[in-house]
Short mmCIF file of C-alpha atoms in Angstrom, two decimals:
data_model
loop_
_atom_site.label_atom_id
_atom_site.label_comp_id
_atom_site.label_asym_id
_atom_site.label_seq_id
_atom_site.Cartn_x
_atom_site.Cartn_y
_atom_site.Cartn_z
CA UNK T 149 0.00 0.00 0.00
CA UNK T 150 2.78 2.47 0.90
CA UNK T 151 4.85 1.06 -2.15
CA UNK T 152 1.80 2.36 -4.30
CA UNK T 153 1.14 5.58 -2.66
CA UNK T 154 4.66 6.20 -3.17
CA UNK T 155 4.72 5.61 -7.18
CA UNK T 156 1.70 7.61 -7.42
CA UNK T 157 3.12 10.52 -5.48
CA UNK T 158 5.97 10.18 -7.54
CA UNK T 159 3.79 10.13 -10.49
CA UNK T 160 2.36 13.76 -9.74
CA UNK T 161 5.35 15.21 -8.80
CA UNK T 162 7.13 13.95 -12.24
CA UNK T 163 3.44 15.26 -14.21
CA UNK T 164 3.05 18.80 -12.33
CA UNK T 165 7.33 18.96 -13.33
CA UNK T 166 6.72 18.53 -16.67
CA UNK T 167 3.60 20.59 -16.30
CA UNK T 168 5.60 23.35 -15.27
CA UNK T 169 8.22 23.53 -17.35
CA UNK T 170 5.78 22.72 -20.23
CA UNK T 171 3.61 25.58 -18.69
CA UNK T 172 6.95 27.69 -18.86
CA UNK T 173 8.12 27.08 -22.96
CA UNK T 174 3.94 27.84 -24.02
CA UNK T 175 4.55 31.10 -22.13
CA UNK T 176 8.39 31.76 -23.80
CA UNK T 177 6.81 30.78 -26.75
CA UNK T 178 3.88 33.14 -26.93
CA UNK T 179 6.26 35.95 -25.68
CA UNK T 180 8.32 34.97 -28.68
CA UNK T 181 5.40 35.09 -30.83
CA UNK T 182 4.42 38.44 -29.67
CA UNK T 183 7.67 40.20 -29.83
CA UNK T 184 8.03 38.81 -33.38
CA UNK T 185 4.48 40.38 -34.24
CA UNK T 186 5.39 43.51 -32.70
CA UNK T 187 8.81 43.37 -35.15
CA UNK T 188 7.21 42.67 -37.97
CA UNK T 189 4.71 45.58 -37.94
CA UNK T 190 7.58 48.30 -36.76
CA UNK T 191 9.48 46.78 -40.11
CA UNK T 192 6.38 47.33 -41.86
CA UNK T 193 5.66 50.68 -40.79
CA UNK T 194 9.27 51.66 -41.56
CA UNK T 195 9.18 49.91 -45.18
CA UNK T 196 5.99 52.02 -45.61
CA UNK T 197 6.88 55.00 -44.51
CA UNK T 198 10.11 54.58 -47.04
CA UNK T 199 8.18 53.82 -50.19
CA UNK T 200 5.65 56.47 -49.49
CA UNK T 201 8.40 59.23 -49.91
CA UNK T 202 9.98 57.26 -53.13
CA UNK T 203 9.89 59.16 -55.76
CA UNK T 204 8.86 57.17 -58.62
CA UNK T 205 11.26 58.62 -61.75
CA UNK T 206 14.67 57.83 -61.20
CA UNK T 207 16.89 60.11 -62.33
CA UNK T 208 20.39 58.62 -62.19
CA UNK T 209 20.20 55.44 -64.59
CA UNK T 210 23.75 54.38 -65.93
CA UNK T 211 25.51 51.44 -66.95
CA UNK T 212 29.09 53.14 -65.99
CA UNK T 213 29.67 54.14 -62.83
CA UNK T 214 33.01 55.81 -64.01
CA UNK T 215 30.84 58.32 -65.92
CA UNK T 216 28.83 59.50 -62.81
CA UNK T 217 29.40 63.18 -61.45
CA UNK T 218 30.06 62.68 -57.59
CA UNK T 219 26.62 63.79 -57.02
CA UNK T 220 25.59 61.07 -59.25
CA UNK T 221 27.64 58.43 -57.72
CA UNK T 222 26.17 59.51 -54.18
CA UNK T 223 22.45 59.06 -55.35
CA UNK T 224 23.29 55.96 -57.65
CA UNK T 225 24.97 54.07 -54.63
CA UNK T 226 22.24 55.49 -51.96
CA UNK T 227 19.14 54.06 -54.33
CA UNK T 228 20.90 50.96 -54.72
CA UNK T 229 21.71 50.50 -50.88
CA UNK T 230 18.17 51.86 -50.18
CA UNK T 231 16.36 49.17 -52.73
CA UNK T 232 18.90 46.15 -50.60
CA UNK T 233 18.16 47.33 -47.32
CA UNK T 234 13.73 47.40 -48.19
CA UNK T 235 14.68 43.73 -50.19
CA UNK T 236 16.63 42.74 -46.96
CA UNK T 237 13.58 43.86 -44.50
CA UNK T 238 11.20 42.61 -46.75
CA UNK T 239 12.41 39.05 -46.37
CA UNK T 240 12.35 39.22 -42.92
CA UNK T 241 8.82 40.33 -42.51
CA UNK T 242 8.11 37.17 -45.04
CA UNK T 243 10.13 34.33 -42.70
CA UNK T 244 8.46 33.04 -40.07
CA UNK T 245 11.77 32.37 -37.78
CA UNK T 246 12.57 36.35 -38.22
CA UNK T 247 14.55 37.04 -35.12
CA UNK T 248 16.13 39.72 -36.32
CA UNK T 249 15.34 43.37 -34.45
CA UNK T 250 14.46 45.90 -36.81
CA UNK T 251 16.14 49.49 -37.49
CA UNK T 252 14.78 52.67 -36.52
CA UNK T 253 14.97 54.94 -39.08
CA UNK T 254 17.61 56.99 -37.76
CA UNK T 255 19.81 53.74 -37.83
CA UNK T 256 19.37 52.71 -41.28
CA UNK T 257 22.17 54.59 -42.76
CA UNK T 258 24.77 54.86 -40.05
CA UNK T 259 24.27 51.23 -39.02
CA UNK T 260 22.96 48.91 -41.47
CA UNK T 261 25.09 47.08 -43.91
CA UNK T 262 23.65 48.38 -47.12
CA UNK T 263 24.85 51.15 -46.69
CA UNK T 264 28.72 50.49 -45.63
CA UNK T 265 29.95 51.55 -49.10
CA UNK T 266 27.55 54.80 -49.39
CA UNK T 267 29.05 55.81 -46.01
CA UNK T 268 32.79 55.10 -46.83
CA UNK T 269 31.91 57.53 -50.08
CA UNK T 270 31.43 60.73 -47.83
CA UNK T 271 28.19 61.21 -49.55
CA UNK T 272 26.81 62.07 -45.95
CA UNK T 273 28.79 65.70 -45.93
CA UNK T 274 26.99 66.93 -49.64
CA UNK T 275 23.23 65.27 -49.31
CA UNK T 276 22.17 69.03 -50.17
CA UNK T 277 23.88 68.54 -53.74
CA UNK T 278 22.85 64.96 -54.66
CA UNK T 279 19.56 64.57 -53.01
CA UNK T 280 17.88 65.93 -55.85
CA UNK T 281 19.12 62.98 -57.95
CA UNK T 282 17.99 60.36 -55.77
CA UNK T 283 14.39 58.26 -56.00
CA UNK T 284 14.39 58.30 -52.69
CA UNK T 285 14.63 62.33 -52.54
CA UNK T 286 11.31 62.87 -50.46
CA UNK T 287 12.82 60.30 -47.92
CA UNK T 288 16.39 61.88 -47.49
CA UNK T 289 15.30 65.79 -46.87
CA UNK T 290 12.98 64.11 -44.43
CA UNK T 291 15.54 61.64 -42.54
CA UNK T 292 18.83 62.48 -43.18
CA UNK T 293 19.17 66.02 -44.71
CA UNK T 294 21.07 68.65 -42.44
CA UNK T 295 18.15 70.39 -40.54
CA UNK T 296 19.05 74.22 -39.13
CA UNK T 297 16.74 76.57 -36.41
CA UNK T 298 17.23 80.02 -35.18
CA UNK T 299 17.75 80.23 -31.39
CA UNK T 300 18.07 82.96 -29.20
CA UNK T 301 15.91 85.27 -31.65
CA UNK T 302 12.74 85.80 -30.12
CA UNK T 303 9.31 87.43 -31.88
CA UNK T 304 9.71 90.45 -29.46
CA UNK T 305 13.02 91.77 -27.95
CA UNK T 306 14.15 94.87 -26.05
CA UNK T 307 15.69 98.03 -27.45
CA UNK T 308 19.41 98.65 -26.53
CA UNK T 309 19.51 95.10 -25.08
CA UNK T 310 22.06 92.83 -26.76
CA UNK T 311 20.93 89.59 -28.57
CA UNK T 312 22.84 86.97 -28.87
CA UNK T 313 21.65 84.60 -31.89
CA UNK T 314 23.01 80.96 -32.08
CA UNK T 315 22.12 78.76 -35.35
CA UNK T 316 21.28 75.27 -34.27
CA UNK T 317 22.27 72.61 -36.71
CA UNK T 318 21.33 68.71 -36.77
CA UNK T 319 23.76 67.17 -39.59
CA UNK T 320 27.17 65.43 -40.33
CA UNK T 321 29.34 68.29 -39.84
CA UNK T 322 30.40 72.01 -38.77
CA UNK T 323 32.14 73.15 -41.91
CA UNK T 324 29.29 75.49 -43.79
CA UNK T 325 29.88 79.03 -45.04
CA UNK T 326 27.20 81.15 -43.61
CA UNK T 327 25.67 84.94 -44.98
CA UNK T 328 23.55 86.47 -42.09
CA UNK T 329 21.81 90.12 -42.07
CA UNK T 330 19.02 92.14 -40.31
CA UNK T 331 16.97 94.10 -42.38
CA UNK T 332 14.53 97.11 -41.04
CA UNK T 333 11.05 96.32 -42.70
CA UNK T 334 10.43 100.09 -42.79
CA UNK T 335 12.63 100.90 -46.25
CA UNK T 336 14.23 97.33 -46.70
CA UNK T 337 17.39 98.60 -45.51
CA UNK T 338 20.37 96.64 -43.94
CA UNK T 339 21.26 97.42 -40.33
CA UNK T 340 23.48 94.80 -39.48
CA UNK T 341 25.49 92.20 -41.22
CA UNK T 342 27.99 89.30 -40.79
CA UNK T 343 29.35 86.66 -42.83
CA UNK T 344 31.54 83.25 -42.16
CA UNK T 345 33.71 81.64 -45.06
CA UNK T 346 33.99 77.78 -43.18
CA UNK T 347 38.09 76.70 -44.38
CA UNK T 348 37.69 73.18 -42.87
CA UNK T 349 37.56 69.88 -44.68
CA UNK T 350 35.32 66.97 -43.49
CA UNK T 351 37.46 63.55 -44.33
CA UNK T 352 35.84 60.64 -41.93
CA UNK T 353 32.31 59.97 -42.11
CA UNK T 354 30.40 60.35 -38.68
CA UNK T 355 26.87 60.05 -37.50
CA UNK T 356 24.24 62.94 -37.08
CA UNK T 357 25.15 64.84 -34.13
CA UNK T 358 24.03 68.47 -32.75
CA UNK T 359 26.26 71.63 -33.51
CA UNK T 360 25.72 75.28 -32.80
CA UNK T 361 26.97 78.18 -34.75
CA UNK T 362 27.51 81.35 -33.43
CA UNK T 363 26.30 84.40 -35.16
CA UNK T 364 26.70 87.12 -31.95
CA UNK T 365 27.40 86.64 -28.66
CA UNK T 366 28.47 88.87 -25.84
CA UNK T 367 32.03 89.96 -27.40
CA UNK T 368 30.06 90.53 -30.58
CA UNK T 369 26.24 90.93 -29.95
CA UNK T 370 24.29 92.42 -31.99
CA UNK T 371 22.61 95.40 -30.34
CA UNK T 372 19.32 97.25 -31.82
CA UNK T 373 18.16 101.26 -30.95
CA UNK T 374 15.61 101.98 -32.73
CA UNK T 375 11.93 100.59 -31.98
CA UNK T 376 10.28 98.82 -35.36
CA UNK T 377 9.91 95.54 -36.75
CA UNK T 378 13.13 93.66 -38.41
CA UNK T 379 13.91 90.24 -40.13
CA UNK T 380 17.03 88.19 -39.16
CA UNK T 381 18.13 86.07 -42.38
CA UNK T 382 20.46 83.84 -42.91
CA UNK T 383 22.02 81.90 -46.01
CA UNK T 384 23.70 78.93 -44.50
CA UNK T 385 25.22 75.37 -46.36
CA UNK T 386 22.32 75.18 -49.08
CA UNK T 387 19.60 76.87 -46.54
CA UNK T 388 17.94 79.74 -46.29
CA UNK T 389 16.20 80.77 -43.05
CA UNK T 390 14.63 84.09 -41.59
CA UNK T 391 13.08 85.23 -38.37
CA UNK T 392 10.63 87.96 -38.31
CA UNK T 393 10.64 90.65 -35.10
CA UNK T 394 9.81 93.59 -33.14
CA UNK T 395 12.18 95.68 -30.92
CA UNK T 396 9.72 97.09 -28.17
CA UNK T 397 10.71 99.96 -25.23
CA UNK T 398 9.87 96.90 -22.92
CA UNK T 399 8.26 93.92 -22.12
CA UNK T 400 5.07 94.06 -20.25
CA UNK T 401 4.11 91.06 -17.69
CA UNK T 402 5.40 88.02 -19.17
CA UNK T 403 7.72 87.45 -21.75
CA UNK T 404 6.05 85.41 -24.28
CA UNK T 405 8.29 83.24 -25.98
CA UNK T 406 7.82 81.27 -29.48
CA UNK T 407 6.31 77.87 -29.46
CA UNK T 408 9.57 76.39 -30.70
CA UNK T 409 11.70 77.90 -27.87
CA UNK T 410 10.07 76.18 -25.21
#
């Protein structure tokens, strides 16, 4: 009697084991499952959002590379890396043992594999003078393209106070020429100008990173004495940007900032 209580307490403890660990791969599995799922439809979304901004007529079609401009190269090799890397996704999204993490879109060209020979071209430094070439165009101003804001500059500032005016820039280097001016809206007249001739030369290719360009600060600020409204422009790599604003005698209760300032 013992004897057989035994083997069948034996029994359940081996079955509720095996339950358990059986209990334990169903759950890995479903978690595996899920997080595949949840791969699949960021890969989508990014493979989407990539062919939406395709342009459709490619401009750079050549048999002979050696006959490409460097723009030309730059666009050639970026659509053919571009068209890999969406083949390469695509093939994951179609395997069902995809393991494999998608990019985010700000990975795809720094990290991904496609692109190793577009990034050992330097193409990264002159996007503003190849982009236009590429079938991908819509998809480069929007993802990779050097982006550039006005800081400092507010839409009201104080007479006699100095401003100091910083250019914010979100690219692949800090080697652009830049033209700035202020011009009084009253007779279109130019009350203050500065420019910047950039001598440096870019050689290794880097990520995106943040750089700031000064335009005045406090041994050079740039100091207005005369009430009116004004325009802050600036010509900068292949940019052009302005600010509009009004010098006031002083601000009244609280100094209201622009939206992108905050």
């Amino acid at each position: 009697m013992k004897t057989r209580l035994l083997i069948i307490v034996i029994g359940l403890s081996v079955a509720g084991i095996f339950g358990i660990v059986y209990g334990i791969n169903q759950y890995e599995y479903n978690q595996d499952l899920k997080q595949l799922k949840e791969w699949r439809d960021i890969r989508e979304s990014i493979l989407s959002d990539i062919k939406e901004n395709k342009i459709r007529n490619q401009t750079v079609q050549t048999t002979d590379i050696s006959l490409l401009s460097d723009e030309e190269h730059c666009a050639w090799t970026f659509d053919n890396s571009m068209n890999e890397f969406v083949k390469e996704q695509e093939k994951y999204n179609d395997s069902t043992d995809a393991k494999s993490k998608p990019l985010s879109e700000d990975q795809i060209i720094p990290t991904s594999i496609q692109f190793a020979k577009w990034r050992s071209m330097s193409c990264a430094f002159s996007i503003p003078e190849w982009a236009h070439l590429s079938s991908y165009e819509d998809w480069i101003w929007e993802n990779i393209a050097p982006t550039f804001k006005i800081r400092g500059l507010h839409s009201r500032m104080v007479v006699d106070e100095p401003m100091f005016i910083t250019i914010e820039k979100m690219g692949y280097h800090m080697c652009d020429s830049w033209d700035a001016r202020i011009v009084d809206f009253k007779d279109n007249s130019t009350i203050w100008k500065k420019t910047y001739h950039s001598g440096c030369v870019v050689t290794e290719p880097t990520t995106p990173k943040l750089f700031q360009y000064t335009i005045s600060n406090e041994i050079n600020p740039v100091v207005i004495s005369t009430l009116g409204n004004y325009t802050f422009q600036i010509e900068i790599g292949h940019t052009f940007l302005k600010k509009d604003f009004t010098v006031i005698e002083y601000f009244e209760d609280i100094v209201m900032y622009d939206e992108w300032d905050r």
